[in-house]
Amino acid sequence: MPGNPNEIKLVNNAMSNVTRRKIMNFLSTGDKSTEEVGGEVGKSMLDFHLKLLQQASLIEMGEGTVKLSEYGRNFLKEKEEKSMDKTADLSQVKSIDVTEVRQLLPCIADSSKFRVIANIAPPLGGTLKVFEPLFPRGKYSDKINALIIQKGEIITTIYGTGKVTMTMIKSEGEAKESLQNLKSTINDAIVKGVAPAPREKVRVEPMEIYKYLPQTNCGKCGEQSCYTFAIKLMSGEASLEKCTPLKESQYALNQEHLQVLTAYI
Ligand code: SF4
């Protein structure tokens, strides 16, 4: 079992990659064949990822099979317990209110739908993560300090600053109703506490990522096409920063939306 600094370094390195974290989470549902692991996380560099996890003593490999080691199971359990602890104390959090919807913009992915921007006050700041278990398809992203909630085709993003964005909204009425539901869910939790909900896995498809890329196939990311880049992004072999055209002001909204989507990967 890892204990010395070198072994801990191996574990940290193994868990620093999104594909390897996905493999660990997949194995937490039971022993798998390597074929099944490849089907879940993609076959590209699978041997390499498995080898690093094995070197870190997090998994054990047999004849075409993979399973969590005892250390790997304890490692995941400890991580889960730590994150549950963080969801406990809401005594300092004030109830929120939703200010009026500020803007209705055409949605980038579907011009017949709207993108809504609103504000909640007071902002939830660093406590946002605590609310993640309230939403079975919710995901907190440290990187953008935002809680992302998927419900049907609507993606709602609550930022620590109080800004709230919603995409694929049909009407202003639907936006207001969704915001009121959000407010009630959060305020109820502030009063009653947050009970962990069963998690639902959100699967983002490459085509969904592709919709928000510039679609110019310029090659600046090192890939032949934007669609190939989307696939590499999904498998953890590329990062959003490599698409430099996204930094241009005309793609500011696309980039914001892609940051949200890639938080689910
Ligand atoms: S850099 Fe961006 S726009 Fe250019 S090909 Fe890659 S993904 Fe597409």
Short mmCIF file of N, CA, C and O in Angstrom, two decimals, residues 183-250:
data_model
loop_
_atom_site.label_atom_id
_atom_site.label_comp_id
_atom_site.label_asym_id
_atom_site.label_seq_id
_atom_site.Cartn_x
_atom_site.Cartn_y
_atom_site.Cartn_z
N LYS A 183 -34.41 28.48 -7.09
CA LYS A 183 -34.40 29.25 -5.83
C LYS A 183 -35.02 28.42 -4.69
O LYS A 183 -34.46 28.32 -3.61
N SER A 184 -36.19 27.80 -4.95
CA SER A 184 -36.86 27.02 -3.90
C SER A 184 -35.99 25.84 -3.48
O SER A 184 -35.86 25.55 -2.28
N THR A 185 -35.39 25.15 -4.45
CA THR A 185 -34.56 23.97 -4.12
C THR A 185 -33.39 24.38 -3.22
O THR A 185 -33.11 23.74 -2.21
N ILE A 186 -32.73 25.48 -3.58
CA ILE A 186 -31.56 25.92 -2.80
C ILE A 186 -31.99 26.43 -1.42
O ILE A 186 -31.40 26.07 -0.40
N ASN A 187 -33.06 27.23 -1.38
CA ASN A 187 -33.48 27.78 -0.09
C ASN A 187 -34.00 26.69 0.85
O ASN A 187 -33.78 26.74 2.06
N ASP A 188 -34.69 25.68 0.30
CA ASP A 188 -35.13 24.54 1.12
C ASP A 188 -33.93 23.85 1.74
O ASP A 188 -33.95 23.47 2.91
N ALA A 189 -32.89 23.70 0.91
CA ALA A 189 -31.68 23.01 1.40
C ALA A 189 -30.99 23.83 2.48
O ALA A 189 -30.44 23.27 3.43
N ILE A 190 -31.05 25.16 2.35
CA ILE A 190 -30.41 26.01 3.37
C ILE A 190 -31.12 25.81 4.72
O ILE A 190 -30.50 25.76 5.77
N VAL A 191 -32.44 25.63 4.66
CA VAL A 191 -33.20 25.43 5.90
C VAL A 191 -33.04 23.99 6.42
O VAL A 191 -32.76 23.76 7.59
N LYS A 192 -33.18 23.01 5.51
CA LYS A 192 -33.23 21.60 5.95
C LYS A 192 -31.90 20.87 5.89
O LYS A 192 -31.76 19.76 6.39
N GLY A 193 -30.91 21.44 5.21
CA GLY A 193 -29.64 20.73 5.00
C GLY A 193 -29.67 19.99 3.68
O GLY A 193 -30.72 19.82 3.06
N VAL A 194 -28.50 19.56 3.25
CA VAL A 194 -28.39 18.89 1.96
C VAL A 194 -28.22 17.40 2.17
O VAL A 194 -27.31 16.96 2.84
N ALA A 195 -29.15 16.62 1.61
CA ALA A 195 -29.01 15.17 1.68
C ALA A 195 -28.44 14.68 0.35
O ALA A 195 -28.93 15.07 -0.70
N PRO A 196 -27.40 13.86 0.39
CA PRO A 196 -26.83 13.38 -0.87
C PRO A 196 -27.88 12.65 -1.70
O PRO A 196 -28.65 11.86 -1.18
N ALA A 197 -27.94 12.98 -2.99
CA ALA A 197 -28.90 12.34 -3.89
C ALA A 197 -28.18 11.30 -4.73
O ALA A 197 -26.98 11.40 -4.94
N PRO A 198 -28.92 10.27 -5.22
CA PRO A 198 -28.26 9.33 -6.12
C PRO A 198 -27.73 10.06 -7.34
O PRO A 198 -28.42 10.92 -7.88
N ARG A 199 -26.48 9.81 -7.70
CA ARG A 199 -25.87 10.52 -8.82
C ARG A 199 -26.30 9.92 -10.15
O ARG A 199 -26.43 8.72 -10.29
N GLU A 200 -26.54 10.78 -11.11
CA GLU A 200 -26.82 10.31 -12.47
C GLU A 200 -25.65 10.72 -13.33
O GLU A 200 -25.21 11.87 -13.27
N LYS A 201 -25.17 9.78 -14.10
CA LYS A 201 -24.02 10.10 -14.93
C LYS A 201 -24.47 10.92 -16.14
O LYS A 201 -25.43 10.57 -16.81
N VAL A 202 -23.79 12.04 -16.38
CA VAL A 202 -24.11 12.86 -17.55
C VAL A 202 -23.12 12.54 -18.64
O VAL A 202 -21.92 12.59 -18.43
N ARG A 203 -23.63 12.16 -19.78
CA ARG A 203 -22.73 11.81 -20.88
C ARG A 203 -22.77 12.92 -21.92
O ARG A 203 -23.82 13.24 -22.45
N VAL A 204 -21.62 13.52 -22.17
CA VAL A 204 -21.54 14.55 -23.20
C VAL A 204 -21.01 13.90 -24.46
O VAL A 204 -20.03 13.16 -24.43
N GLU A 205 -21.71 14.11 -25.57
CA GLU A 205 -21.30 13.50 -26.83
C GLU A 205 -20.37 14.46 -27.60
O GLU A 205 -20.51 15.67 -27.50
N PRO A 206 -19.44 13.90 -28.42
CA PRO A 206 -18.53 14.77 -29.20
C PRO A 206 -19.29 15.79 -30.05
O PRO A 206 -18.86 16.93 -30.19
N MET A 207 -20.46 15.39 -30.59
CA MET A 207 -21.21 16.31 -31.46
C MET A 207 -21.67 17.55 -30.69
O MET A 207 -21.75 18.65 -31.23
N GLU A 208 -21.96 17.34 -29.40
CA GLU A 208 -22.41 18.45 -28.56
C GLU A 208 -21.26 19.46 -28.38
O GLU A 208 -21.45 20.67 -28.41
N ILE A 209 -20.04 18.92 -28.21
CA ILE A 209 -18.85 19.77 -28.08
C ILE A 209 -18.62 20.49 -29.42
O ILE A 209 -18.41 21.69 -29.47
N TYR A 210 -18.70 19.71 -30.50
CA TYR A 210 -18.43 20.23 -31.84
C TYR A 210 -19.31 21.43 -32.17
O TYR A 210 -18.86 22.41 -32.78
N LYS A 211 -20.58 21.38 -31.74
CA LYS A 211 -21.54 22.46 -32.04
C LYS A 211 -21.02 23.82 -31.61
O LYS A 211 -21.35 24.84 -32.19
N TYR A 212 -20.21 23.84 -30.53
CA TYR A 212 -19.76 25.12 -29.98
C TYR A 212 -18.33 25.50 -30.41
O TYR A 212 -17.85 26.56 -30.07
N LEU A 213 -17.65 24.60 -31.11
CA LEU A 213 -16.31 24.93 -31.63
C LEU A 213 -16.46 25.84 -32.85
O LEU A 213 -17.53 25.87 -33.47
N PRO A 214 -15.40 26.58 -33.23
CA PRO A 214 -15.54 27.52 -34.36
C PRO A 214 -15.90 26.86 -35.70
O PRO A 214 -16.41 27.50 -36.61
N GLN A 215 -15.63 25.55 -35.83
CA GLN A 215 -15.97 24.77 -37.04
C GLN A 215 -15.29 25.32 -38.30
O GLN A 215 -15.86 25.31 -39.38
N THR A 216 -14.06 25.83 -38.14
CA THR A 216 -13.32 26.33 -39.30
C THR A 216 -12.27 25.32 -39.77
O THR A 216 -11.65 25.51 -40.81
N ASN A 217 -12.04 24.27 -38.97
CA ASN A 217 -11.01 23.25 -39.29
C ASN A 217 -9.66 23.90 -39.60
O ASN A 217 -8.96 23.50 -40.53
N CYS A 218 -9.28 24.92 -38.84
CA CYS A 218 -8.06 25.68 -39.12
C CYS A 218 -6.78 24.90 -38.78
O CYS A 218 -5.71 25.23 -39.26
N GLY A 219 -6.88 23.92 -37.91
CA GLY A 219 -5.72 23.08 -37.58
C GLY A 219 -4.80 23.64 -36.51
O GLY A 219 -3.78 23.03 -36.19
N LYS A 220 -5.13 24.81 -35.94
CA LYS A 220 -4.23 25.43 -34.95
C LYS A 220 -4.08 24.58 -33.69
O LYS A 220 -3.11 24.72 -32.95
N CYS A 221 -5.04 23.71 -33.43
CA CYS A 221 -4.97 22.86 -32.23
C CYS A 221 -4.11 21.62 -32.48
O CYS A 221 -3.89 20.81 -31.59
N GLY A 222 -3.65 21.45 -33.75
CA GLY A 222 -2.84 20.28 -34.08
C GLY A 222 -3.69 19.14 -34.63
O GLY A 222 -3.15 18.08 -34.96
N GLU A 223 -5.01 19.35 -34.72
CA GLU A 223 -5.89 18.31 -35.27
C GLU A 223 -6.35 18.72 -36.66
O GLU A 223 -6.37 19.90 -37.00
N GLN A 224 -6.76 17.71 -37.43
CA GLN A 224 -7.15 18.00 -38.81
C GLN A 224 -8.50 18.69 -38.91
O GLN A 224 -8.79 19.40 -39.86
N SER A 225 -9.35 18.45 -37.93
CA SER A 225 -10.69 19.06 -37.98
C SER A 225 -11.19 19.34 -36.57
O SER A 225 -10.67 18.81 -35.59
N CYS A 226 -12.19 20.20 -36.50
CA CYS A 226 -12.78 20.53 -35.20
C CYS A 226 -13.43 19.29 -34.59
O CYS A 226 -13.44 19.12 -33.37
N TYR A 227 -13.98 18.41 -35.44
CA TYR A 227 -14.65 17.22 -34.89
C TYR A 227 -13.61 16.28 -34.25
O TYR A 227 -13.85 15.73 -33.18
N THR A 228 -12.44 16.15 -34.92
CA THR A 228 -11.38 15.30 -34.32
C THR A 228 -10.96 15.90 -32.98
O THR A 228 -10.73 15.19 -32.00
N PHE A 229 -10.87 17.23 -32.95
CA PHE A 229 -10.50 17.90 -31.69
C PHE A 229 -11.54 17.59 -30.60
O PHE A 229 -11.18 17.32 -29.45
N ALA A 230 -12.81 17.61 -30.99
CA ALA A 230 -13.89 17.32 -30.02
C ALA A 230 -13.71 15.90 -29.46
O ALA A 230 -13.87 15.68 -28.24
N ILE A 231 -13.35 14.95 -30.31
CA ILE A 231 -13.17 13.57 -29.86
C ILE A 231 -11.97 13.48 -28.90
O ILE A 231 -12.04 12.85 -27.85
N LYS A 232 -10.89 14.17 -29.26
CA LYS A 232 -9.68 14.16 -28.39
C LYS A 232 -9.99 14.82 -27.03
O LYS A 232 -9.49 14.38 -26.00
N LEU A 233 -10.81 15.85 -27.08
CA LEU A 233 -11.20 16.53 -25.83
C LEU A 233 -11.97 15.55 -24.93
O LEU A 233 -11.75 15.47 -23.73
N MET A 234 -12.84 14.78 -25.55
CA MET A 234 -13.66 13.81 -24.81
C MET A 234 -12.80 12.73 -24.17
O MET A 234 -13.12 12.23 -23.10
N SER A 235 -11.71 12.33 -24.87
CA SER A 235 -10.91 11.23 -24.34
C SER A 235 -9.82 11.73 -23.39
O SER A 235 -9.03 10.95 -22.88
N GLY A 236 -9.77 13.05 -23.19
CA GLY A 236 -8.77 13.60 -22.26
C GLY A 236 -7.40 13.79 -22.91
O GLY A 236 -6.43 14.09 -22.24
N GLU A 237 -7.33 13.61 -24.24
CA GLU A 237 -6.04 13.74 -24.91
C GLU A 237 -5.77 15.17 -25.38
O GLU A 237 -4.70 15.46 -25.90
N ALA A 238 -6.74 16.04 -25.28
CA ALA A 238 -6.55 17.45 -25.66
C ALA A 238 -7.26 18.33 -24.62
O ALA A 238 -8.16 17.86 -23.92
N SER A 239 -6.79 19.57 -24.51
CA SER A 239 -7.47 20.49 -23.59
C SER A 239 -8.02 21.66 -24.40
O SER A 239 -7.51 21.99 -25.47
N LEU A 240 -9.05 22.28 -23.85
CA LEU A 240 -9.76 23.36 -24.55
C LEU A 240 -8.81 24.50 -24.95
O LEU A 240 -8.99 25.12 -26.00
N GLU A 241 -7.80 24.75 -24.11
CA GLU A 241 -6.86 25.85 -24.37
C GLU A 241 -6.18 25.72 -25.73
O GLU A 241 -5.73 26.70 -26.30
N LYS A 242 -6.08 24.48 -26.24
CA LYS A 242 -5.38 24.27 -27.52
C LYS A 242 -6.13 24.89 -28.70
O LYS A 242 -5.55 25.13 -29.74
N CYS A 243 -7.41 25.12 -28.54
CA CYS A 243 -8.16 25.78 -29.62
C CYS A 243 -8.04 27.29 -29.39
O CYS A 243 -8.89 27.92 -28.78
N THR A 244 -6.96 27.88 -29.91
CA THR A 244 -6.70 29.31 -29.66
C THR A 244 -7.74 30.24 -30.30
O THR A 244 -8.00 31.31 -29.74
N PRO A 245 -8.36 29.89 -31.44
CA PRO A 245 -9.39 30.80 -31.99
C PRO A 245 -10.52 31.08 -30.99
O PRO A 245 -11.16 32.13 -31.07
N LEU A 246 -10.73 30.17 -30.04
CA LEU A 246 -11.81 30.39 -29.06
C LEU A 246 -11.55 31.62 -28.20
O LEU A 246 -12.47 32.15 -27.57
N LYS A 247 -10.29 32.09 -28.17
CA LYS A 247 -9.97 33.28 -27.36
C LYS A 247 -10.42 34.57 -28.04
O LYS A 247 -10.45 35.62 -27.43
N GLU A 248 -10.77 34.47 -29.33
CA GLU A 248 -11.24 35.68 -30.04
C GLU A 248 -12.60 36.09 -29.49
O GLU A 248 -13.42 35.22 -29.14
N SER A 249 -12.84 37.42 -29.46
CA SER A 249 -14.06 37.91 -28.80
C SER A 249 -15.34 37.36 -29.40
O SER A 249 -16.32 37.12 -28.71
N GLN A 250 -15.33 37.09 -30.72
CA GLN A 250 -16.55 36.58 -31.35
C GLN A 250 -16.96 35.20 -30.82
O GLN A 250 -18.10 34.78 -30.97
#
